[in-house]
């Protein structure tokens, strides 16, 4: 026996050594591949221009200080007024035409009040492929550079594309590759201040302050090694190598055979969860504009915290004129009559209330206010709850695999956790944190934590009472965040069906402690919420959403099947709208024949269209038929999908089609999708088609990552990365320009 044990231990050590060696080789191979990709194809512009000679146009360029229309490019005028000579040359010898009010300061900066100037090179007469604008801007504000030319194919000056946004902090954007028709006879470059979205806005954003340091053509585009791009390439290649069919990664089962194996898996769980938490911390802060309230009504949670500290549940009294209105919820009439009101507050019997769930206030905003006297920023609350969601998702998938899929590869735990955390609508909440997203993220956290603790209790009978109690408490709290999420409590019926109806261990004298642990938290939370509702609206079941002072009268909205059907289509199936120009993803068009008011906002596409990882749901029937999924798991998926569908119908009918409502729907769909992905792996192994499954999984993960990236850089809506963090936005755009 001792001999056999020693030999087995030796074989395990050899196996571990081979696996470690394999991972080192793949990490090194990925490093080499990423390095080659960064040095060769990503530096395409450098390698194709490295031998080209630079033509200095600095002294030949004339500067027209002031806005110049395209038909005026050949004249010494700007904005229709003759330019005065002033200082007629710059330090570089360029001719300078100044409008009244424009001037050159002692530091060499040209100040143009109307925010625009034009660089003109007459009689260029040559080939033109590249331009370098050596400009120094005093302020890091967006500036639009547009190129015009007269060439062999065009007798009149014409525009070469939409131009390029220049920022002082992104110098590489000043290298422009242009594609005129043959030889260029005259060159014009119009530079003007731009708005946050990159649109020309000369005269609207103050003066343009720029130092002209030179203009060159056809030179070498510099070599620019981008560390961020290199790391992303390495991670992508390394991930694909690890997921190869013959990788030892597929041989590491979830169920460890010894204490050492369990320790290693625990370290991996901690490490991967830490990476997700770090990613969430970075993402929630990626847009500085969202670190403060985006509108006056986004301070509702802060106001409610202050009101609660004073023993009140309302946050203010209505205006006198509003009290006299027959229908105070007709906000268009209020605006027409000039009657003030608080947008998106709940108005009832002369007072304003916050209809968003009170739980986030009790957990975060009120304690912060009592301790500091200050207002907790919404983006901090979003991060705290999202961090909790990440931890809960990691625990849920872990317990799910421990109970139902312990023989499957351990790496699928990371896949399942990443699926829940990286669903595209949840990611949107993270990168655009505001008031509306706080209760949704909180509900996702509590619902996931509830399922996690339920499964943990089922897996650990000796600790079941405490785990069940905390699980029910978490699940019940969803009603105090976003009430729709309480529907996912129905999943508890599925998980405990066998213990109730088959083994009869619950709701019996024998299991009264566990039964109480499951039920009492719901009763306590429900009692508290009902009392809160009675204090506000006189009814224990009225959460106040219908009293919202929003763009449509919620008290008369009613129920309509058309709104519901449109909601199902857009929430689930609407294709993404892509184009070839950065940032590629456009807002999906929401067009209907509905003859009524249908509230819509920015939308990127349906859940099934935006995530291949959800497609496994369509195999649930076959997985059940083949015995891969148990009856319990099949019902878990069906109930989760049904809850998501019901919530989607309620949201579309009662409020509208908004991406944040898509989070309600996607949560239930991704819960079922995790089970489907794990079940599909089991079926693929049984049918000897695991290689096909791995190929699909790699494609699905790559597609999911691409969609998240597109949502990150998407510029739809008033608050996005382009308007909130233009330096990062333009840096990402430059990194994709080879």
PDB file of N, CA and C in Angstrom, residues 6 22 41 199 215 395 463 515 661:
ATOM      1  N   UNK A   6       2.932   5.954  -2.672  1.00  0.00           N
ATOM      2  CA  UNK A   6       4.089   6.753  -3.067  1.00  0.00           C
ATOM      3  C   UNK A   6       4.154   6.938  -4.565  1.00  0.00           C
ATOM      4  N   UNK A  22       3.524  23.381 -19.157  1.00  0.00           N
ATOM      5  CA  UNK A  22       2.677  23.710 -20.310  1.00  0.00           C
ATOM      6  C   UNK A  22       2.194  25.151 -20.226  1.00  0.00           C
ATOM      7  N   UNK A  41       2.232  44.074 -37.457  1.00  0.00           N
ATOM      8  CA  UNK A  41       0.993  44.613 -38.038  1.00  0.00           C
ATOM      9  C   UNK A  41       0.484  45.866 -37.339  1.00  0.00           C
ATOM     10  N   UNK A 199     -18.159  67.440 -32.860  1.00  0.00           N
ATOM     11  CA  UNK A 199     -18.741  68.202 -33.960  1.00  0.00           C
ATOM     12  C   UNK A 199     -18.171  69.615 -33.986  1.00  0.00           C
ATOM     13  N   UNK A 215       4.344  72.435 -40.102  1.00  0.00           N
ATOM     14  CA  UNK A 215       3.482  71.600 -40.936  1.00  0.00           C
ATOM     15  C   UNK A 215       4.377  70.829 -41.893  1.00  0.00           C
ATOM     16  N   UNK A 395     -19.567  33.004  -5.887  1.00  0.00           N
ATOM     17  CA  UNK A 395     -20.048  32.002  -4.948  1.00  0.00           C
ATOM     18  C   UNK A 395     -21.176  31.166  -5.520  1.00  0.00           C
ATOM     19  N   UNK A 463     -24.708  23.445   8.276  1.00  0.00           N
ATOM     20  CA  UNK A 463     -24.725  24.904   8.392  1.00  0.00           C
ATOM     21  C   UNK A 463     -25.952  25.506   7.706  1.00  0.00           C
ATOM     22  N   UNK A 515     -37.081  25.606   8.149  1.00  0.00           N
ATOM     23  CA  UNK A 515     -38.263  26.250   7.563  1.00  0.00           C
ATOM     24  C   UNK A 515     -38.376  27.696   8.040  1.00  0.00           C
ATOM     25  N   UNK A 661     -33.579  48.674 -18.166  1.00  0.00           N
ATOM     26  CA  UNK A 661     -34.603  47.659 -17.958  1.00  0.00           C
ATOM     27  C   UNK A 661     -34.174  46.330 -18.586  1.00  0.00           C
TER      28      UNK A 661
END
